[in-house]
Amino acid sequence: MTPELPTPRFRSRLHDERTAALLGAALGIAFTTCFVTGLLSHVAQDPHPWFAWPTRPAGLYRFTQGLHVATGLAAIPLLLAKLWTVYPQLFQRPVVRSVAHGIERLAIVPLVAGSLFMLFTGFGNINLWYPWPFNFRTSHYWVAWITIGALVVHLGAKWSTTRHALRRAAPDAASEPTSEPASEPASEPASTPARVDALGRRGFLLAIGGAAAGVTLFTIGQTVWPLRKLALLAPRRPDTGPQGFPVNRTAQAAGVESTATDPEYRLTVEGAVRTPLSFSLAELRALPHHGATLPIACVEGWSASRTWQGIRVRDLLARAGAREGASVRVESLQARFSYATSELTAAQADDVDTLLALRVEGEELHLDHGFPIRLIAPNRPGVEQTKWVTRLVVT
Ligand SMILES: Nc1nc2c(c(=O)[nH]1)N[C@H]1C(S)=C(S)[C@@H](COP(=O)(O)O)O[C@H]1N2
Ligand SMILES: [Mo]
């Protein structure tokens, strides 16, 4: 087998193939899960003509997006450890041994750069921290494809090495000789990282596995309710905020404090309808109400399930004489913001649990949760659960 260790400087077993293979396998699983759940999130947000994101199960998006953020976060310590394990290969000589080897090494560039980009931008996004000039969603989406493409090339190139390294029983630390490089630059000082070496591979992997598990344990409570008290590292706790659950954008930040509390407030139903409708808040309160227990599942990974009471969108559509199979644009009082409106597909508009909610857990909605009314519908990304709704446009 070709030696992977280029210089005596990197004799540490933490840089060997088995360590790299184990971390690589863990990363492969995390990245694949993160990629698939990320694609689902895009499908859920941009309806595709050939794939309708279902309205049931109601908590599906909560699960897939919770998994997306959890696997992305767990991948951060794994990726840093993996990069540290394999960085000696940067000094491998000759730089390129063959065409296949050249392609394999070239694919490392988009793989490493893409992975760092994905984890960094994702981490920034869940903290509502955007220290970059480009659009998060578009770049996070396209770089994901580049990264996963590079990962496929990398897996193809490393498949047999990895399998071999994983199959081999963990060798005894004292007896196994470190593979020697074919050519070694004599000038390299032999400075073994002794402290880490003493830790051994098992200790290193345990520490990294522990870090990944710890990150998961201390953030997953943002979406797994029983673990909410442990969500110490998560930017949001699902039980914190007005009425006991989080707010992403307050009424003040959205600039709707006065319009939402204006006595002249009205909800209108217009567009492709036989009878356009218009209601005051008092009239909305007098309409038949229904209850539904549904989560808000933010794309940033937190979620909170609540029991909402409000008016069924399908009832309003029937009253307005909308055709069967109509879709609906839901508009907020909020101006000039890409998420101030959202679309309901025909299936979503027709669902018995798609509500314009006036109340949550029996209380009138807090202004920051969308007073006087907000949209809440099953299996929708949180960003599409529009607050401060003032108009339904039927299409
Ligand atoms: N009009 C409007 N609606 C909105 C938002 C917004 O910024 N403006 N934020 C959305 C996002 S990103 C989420 S996760 C939920 C949060 O709902 P909550 O504040 O009631 O918890 O509201 C959604 N509805
Ligand atoms: Mo959100």
XYZ file of C-alpha atoms and ligand atoms in Angstrom:
420
model
C 0.000 0.000 0.000
C 1.158 3.551 -0.686
C 2.380 5.240 2.449
C 0.088 8.054 3.530
C 2.527 9.562 5.998
C 5.008 11.807 4.281
C 7.565 12.812 6.894
C 8.804 11.546 10.216
C 7.312 14.665 11.700
C 3.872 13.135 11.431
C 4.438 9.784 13.034
C 1.540 10.345 15.391
C -1.126 7.707 14.993
C -3.660 10.485 15.079
C -2.631 11.204 11.529
C -2.982 7.618 10.317
C -5.462 6.124 7.917
C -7.652 4.502 10.502
C -8.249 7.717 12.424
C -8.960 9.526 9.151
C -11.266 6.715 8.025
C -13.315 6.670 11.211
C -13.748 10.438 11.193
C -14.443 10.306 7.466
C -17.212 7.742 7.931
C -18.847 9.819 10.657
C -18.572 12.948 8.515
C -19.927 11.118 5.473
C -23.050 10.142 7.401
C -23.481 13.632 8.878
C -22.963 15.407 5.537
C -25.273 13.101 3.609
C -28.051 13.510 6.190
C -27.494 17.252 6.241
C -27.564 17.454 2.443
C -30.777 15.436 2.015
C -32.638 17.286 4.786
C -31.370 20.575 3.346
C -32.804 19.701 -0.065
C -36.107 18.842 1.610
C -36.130 22.266 3.234
C -35.739 23.927 -0.158
C -38.491 21.757 -1.615
C -40.739 22.681 1.316
C -40.113 26.383 0.737
C -40.287 26.474 -3.051
C -43.122 24.271 -4.229
C -42.080 22.156 -7.204
C -44.521 21.212 -9.940
C -43.249 17.618 -9.814
C -42.932 17.221 -6.088
C -45.600 18.520 -3.748
C -44.349 18.822 -0.186
C -47.103 17.013 1.753
C -49.260 18.652 4.437
C -48.882 15.546 6.621
C -47.414 14.425 8.902
C -47.825 17.845 10.493
C -44.473 17.625 12.270
C -42.402 16.306 9.348
C -40.583 19.565 8.639
C -39.898 19.963 12.325
C -38.132 16.589 12.237
C -36.206 17.037 8.978
C -35.050 20.554 9.797
C -34.159 19.650 13.386
C -32.041 16.849 11.937
C -30.501 19.219 9.395
C -29.300 21.675 12.012
C -28.256 18.923 14.460
C -26.138 17.049 11.896
C -24.611 20.308 10.675
C -23.619 21.291 14.199
C -22.240 17.828 15.019
C -20.193 17.978 11.816
C -18.249 21.038 13.030
C -16.011 19.236 15.576
C -15.805 16.208 13.263
C -14.612 18.313 10.339
C -12.028 20.211 12.377
C -10.674 16.915 13.747
C -10.583 15.360 10.303
C -8.718 18.319 8.824
C -6.197 18.120 11.631
C -5.783 14.389 11.069
C -5.100 14.661 7.350
C -3.279 18.001 7.028
C 0.174 16.309 6.904
C -0.859 15.041 3.484
C -0.482 18.589 2.239
C 3.253 17.934 2.451
C 3.028 14.684 0.513
C 5.602 14.385 -2.281
C 5.376 14.035 -5.169
C 2.391 16.372 -5.208
C 0.746 14.421 -8.015
C 1.522 10.764 -8.616
C -0.879 10.042 -11.474
C -3.873 11.483 -13.284
C -6.296 9.777 -10.891
C -4.319 10.971 -7.922
C -4.249 14.491 -9.376
C -8.049 14.528 -9.751
C -8.481 13.159 -6.264
C -6.240 15.842 -4.785
C -7.869 18.603 -6.827
C -11.305 17.586 -5.520
C -10.015 18.202 -2.001
C -10.060 21.961 -2.674
C -13.841 22.325 -3.238
C -14.459 19.654 -0.600
C -12.587 21.442 2.167
C -13.539 24.958 1.107
C -17.165 23.948 0.535
C -17.432 22.086 3.851
C -16.007 25.019 5.800
C -18.310 27.399 3.926
C -21.406 25.271 4.602
C -20.755 24.823 8.300
C -19.717 28.440 8.820
C -22.698 29.966 6.986
C -25.109 27.508 8.603
C -23.722 28.351 12.028
C -24.022 32.066 11.270
C -27.597 31.619 10.074
C -28.842 29.851 13.199
C -27.347 32.692 15.226
C -28.921 35.318 12.946
C -25.367 36.482 12.218
C -24.639 37.289 8.593
C -21.074 38.585 8.268
C -21.093 38.240 4.474
C -22.457 40.272 1.586
C -24.199 37.451 -0.320
C -27.620 35.867 0.078
C -27.446 33.075 2.645
C -30.056 30.805 1.202
C -28.877 30.855 -2.416
C -25.209 30.415 -1.588
C -25.832 27.757 1.065
C -27.858 25.856 -1.535
C -25.414 26.013 -4.459
C -22.274 25.434 -2.431
C -24.019 22.344 -0.995
C -24.139 20.841 -4.486
C -20.471 21.636 -5.108
C -19.501 20.179 -1.744
C -21.523 17.015 -2.149
C -20.149 16.567 -5.686
C -16.603 16.838 -4.342
C -17.554 14.441 -1.550
C -18.713 11.845 -4.085
C -15.360 12.119 -5.918
C -13.533 11.883 -2.606
C -15.540 8.838 -1.492
C -14.885 7.161 -4.814
C -11.152 7.760 -4.461
C -10.964 6.759 -0.802
C -13.485 3.930 -0.730
C -11.085 1.013 -0.699
C -8.529 2.695 1.586
C -11.304 3.547 4.021
C -12.834 0.098 3.948
C -9.481 -1.471 4.457
C -8.647 0.872 7.323
C -11.997 0.270 8.995
C -11.901 -3.513 8.601
C -8.473 -3.907 10.077
C -8.713 -4.541 13.806
C -7.423 -1.575 15.747
C -3.731 -2.430 16.026
C -1.938 -2.463 19.302
C -0.515 0.961 19.943
C 2.942 -0.116 21.070
C 3.701 -2.749 18.462
C 2.544 -1.288 15.180
C 5.295 0.462 13.260
C 4.316 3.727 11.651
C 4.546 3.548 7.905
C 7.591 5.332 6.634
C 7.463 7.689 3.695
C 9.143 6.796 0.447
C 11.116 10.018 0.420
C 11.612 12.249 3.373
C 12.973 15.764 3.341
C 15.974 15.451 5.616
C 15.634 18.994 6.812
C 12.302 18.430 8.635
C 12.752 18.669 12.359
C 11.427 15.569 14.108
C 9.013 17.339 16.433
C 6.346 14.791 17.262
C 3.268 16.365 18.881
C 4.033 14.414 22.020
C 1.207 15.595 24.219
C -1.494 14.613 21.774
C 0.359 11.426 20.961
C 0.168 10.389 24.571
C -3.565 10.734 24.345
C -3.596 8.022 21.712
C -6.003 7.490 18.888
C -8.736 6.102 21.071
C -8.573 9.069 23.400
C -8.562 11.480 20.474
C -11.566 9.833 18.851
C -13.367 9.679 22.175
C -12.714 13.366 22.720
C -13.960 14.273 19.243
C -16.936 11.920 19.495
C -17.636 13.432 22.893
C -17.451 16.940 21.455
C -19.884 16.027 18.664
C -22.230 14.292 21.121
C -21.947 17.232 23.526
C -22.758 19.783 20.834
C -25.800 17.682 19.909
C -26.929 17.150 23.501
C -26.643 20.818 24.404
C -28.436 22.111 21.300
C -31.004 19.448 20.378
C -33.259 20.702 23.190
C -34.118 23.595 20.881
C -36.408 21.179 19.071
C -36.718 18.103 21.346
C -38.997 19.417 24.065
C -37.994 17.037 26.939
C -34.357 18.157 26.519
C -35.189 21.867 26.366
C -33.489 22.631 29.695
C -30.223 21.296 28.257
C -30.269 23.570 25.216
C -27.487 25.674 26.729
C -25.545 26.103 23.492
C -28.574 26.697 21.285
C -29.316 30.267 20.277
C -32.990 29.711 21.147
C -34.726 27.803 23.898
C -38.162 26.664 22.730
C -39.749 27.649 26.067
C -38.453 31.209 26.195
C -40.290 34.235 24.835
C -43.671 35.903 25.128
C -46.357 33.285 25.897
C -43.528 30.807 26.495
C -42.102 30.333 22.989
C -39.561 32.155 20.829
C -39.999 35.084 18.494
C -37.781 35.483 15.473
C -38.863 38.976 14.503
C -40.714 41.232 16.907
C -43.547 43.535 15.901
C -41.226 46.462 16.495
C -38.501 44.998 14.249
C -41.126 44.365 11.573
C -42.454 47.909 11.911
C -46.060 46.792 12.475
C -46.674 47.949 16.059
C -49.123 50.681 15.070
C -50.823 49.010 12.089
C -51.372 45.743 13.986
C -53.042 47.540 16.891
C -54.988 50.020 14.751
C -58.768 49.809 15.495
C -59.284 50.174 11.728
C -57.432 46.879 11.117
C -59.151 44.607 8.557
C -58.619 41.196 7.024
C -59.620 40.999 3.371
C -60.081 38.017 1.066
C -59.671 39.003 -2.581
C -58.353 37.859 -5.946
C -60.062 35.007 -7.809
C -63.220 34.958 -5.677
C -66.907 35.452 -6.369
C -67.449 37.600 -3.269
C -64.528 39.597 -1.879
C -64.664 39.664 1.916
C -63.558 42.156 4.531
C -63.629 41.697 8.320
C -62.894 43.831 11.321
C -61.236 42.199 14.307
C -64.578 42.002 16.124
C -66.094 40.219 13.111
C -63.158 37.787 12.965
C -63.682 36.960 16.632
C -67.322 36.176 15.927
C -66.567 33.639 13.153
C -66.484 29.899 13.960
C -63.128 28.929 15.467
C -61.243 25.664 15.338
C -58.332 24.368 17.319
C -55.189 22.613 16.109
C -51.977 21.584 17.823
C -49.165 22.435 15.420
C -45.480 23.252 15.707
C -43.684 26.339 14.566
C -40.573 24.779 13.063
C -38.052 27.481 12.284
C -35.531 26.795 9.525
C -32.906 27.727 12.103
C -33.585 24.513 13.982
C -35.751 25.500 16.947
C -39.354 24.434 17.174
C -42.282 24.799 19.535
C -45.610 23.022 19.437
C -48.702 24.906 20.555
C -52.465 24.620 20.451
C -53.849 27.367 18.273
C -57.425 28.583 17.823
C -58.570 30.414 14.756
C -60.465 30.509 11.505
C -59.986 27.820 8.890
C -58.634 29.242 5.652
C -60.804 26.735 3.751
C -63.918 28.172 5.434
C -62.988 31.680 4.293
C -62.351 30.432 0.761
C -65.722 28.689 0.685
C -67.443 31.828 1.930
C -65.723 33.955 -0.701
C -66.695 31.479 -3.425
C -63.157 30.563 -4.468
C -62.882 27.728 -6.953
C -61.852 24.291 -5.757
C -58.095 23.781 -5.896
C -57.322 27.470 -5.460
C -53.983 28.501 -3.976
C -53.559 31.533 -1.769
C -51.030 34.277 -1.149
C -50.999 35.302 2.506
C -49.934 38.913 3.035
C -48.730 40.592 6.193
C -49.004 44.159 7.435
C -45.255 44.144 7.272
C -43.871 45.993 4.258
C -40.837 45.398 2.054
C -39.675 42.031 3.288
C -39.358 38.823 1.318
C -41.011 36.768 4.052
C -43.840 39.227 4.631
C -45.956 37.095 2.298
C -46.192 33.347 1.833
C -47.956 30.968 -0.505
C -50.413 28.241 0.411
C -50.623 25.442 -2.121
C -54.106 24.153 -2.891
C -53.572 21.203 -0.536
C -52.373 23.484 2.263
C -55.215 25.970 1.782
C -57.697 23.105 1.888
C -56.280 21.420 5.015
C -58.647 21.447 8.022
C -55.779 22.538 10.292
C -54.649 25.505 8.198
C -55.726 28.362 10.410
C -55.630 32.096 10.706
C -55.023 31.943 14.433
C -56.272 34.597 16.856
C -55.401 32.662 19.975
C -52.698 30.378 21.307
C -53.240 28.125 24.321
C -56.508 29.947 24.942
C -54.914 33.417 25.087
C -55.097 36.184 22.538
C -51.897 36.207 20.435
C -49.089 38.376 21.707
C -48.221 41.247 19.359
C -44.812 39.633 18.686
C -46.496 36.345 17.752
C -48.605 38.003 15.078
C -51.569 39.788 16.725
C -54.266 40.209 15.553
C -53.935 37.065 13.392
C -51.212 34.808 12.090
C -51.097 31.892 9.727
C -50.407 28.476 11.209
C -50.540 25.384 9.015
C -49.295 21.785 9.244
C -45.848 20.832 7.987
C -44.706 24.307 6.945
C -41.304 25.905 7.521
C -41.616 28.492 10.312
C -40.622 31.281 7.983
C -43.850 30.694 6.053
C -46.094 30.893 9.127
C -46.843 34.522 8.325
C -47.605 36.886 11.193
C -49.793 40.022 11.254
C -51.904 38.778 8.334
C -54.101 41.364 6.648
C -54.914 39.959 3.208
C -55.538 36.647 1.450
C -55.165 36.833 -2.301
C -56.760 33.815 -3.994
C -55.066 32.658 -7.214
N -44.690 38.820 8.744
C -43.754 37.988 9.233
N -44.093 36.745 9.582
C -43.161 35.886 10.071
C -41.824 36.280 10.216
C -41.488 37.607 9.848
O -40.346 38.040 9.951
N -42.470 38.433 9.357
N -40.893 35.385 10.706
C -41.201 33.989 10.483
C -40.275 33.061 11.114
S -38.729 32.984 10.453
C -40.665 32.216 12.109
S -39.669 30.964 12.661
C -41.972 32.368 12.753
C -41.741 32.617 14.214
O -42.952 32.683 14.834
P -43.119 33.272 16.297
O -42.435 34.604 16.329
O -44.547 33.351 16.544
O -42.450 32.335 17.231
O -42.727 33.426 12.228
C -42.623 33.614 10.842
N -43.557 34.624 10.422
Mo -37.796 31.040 11.176
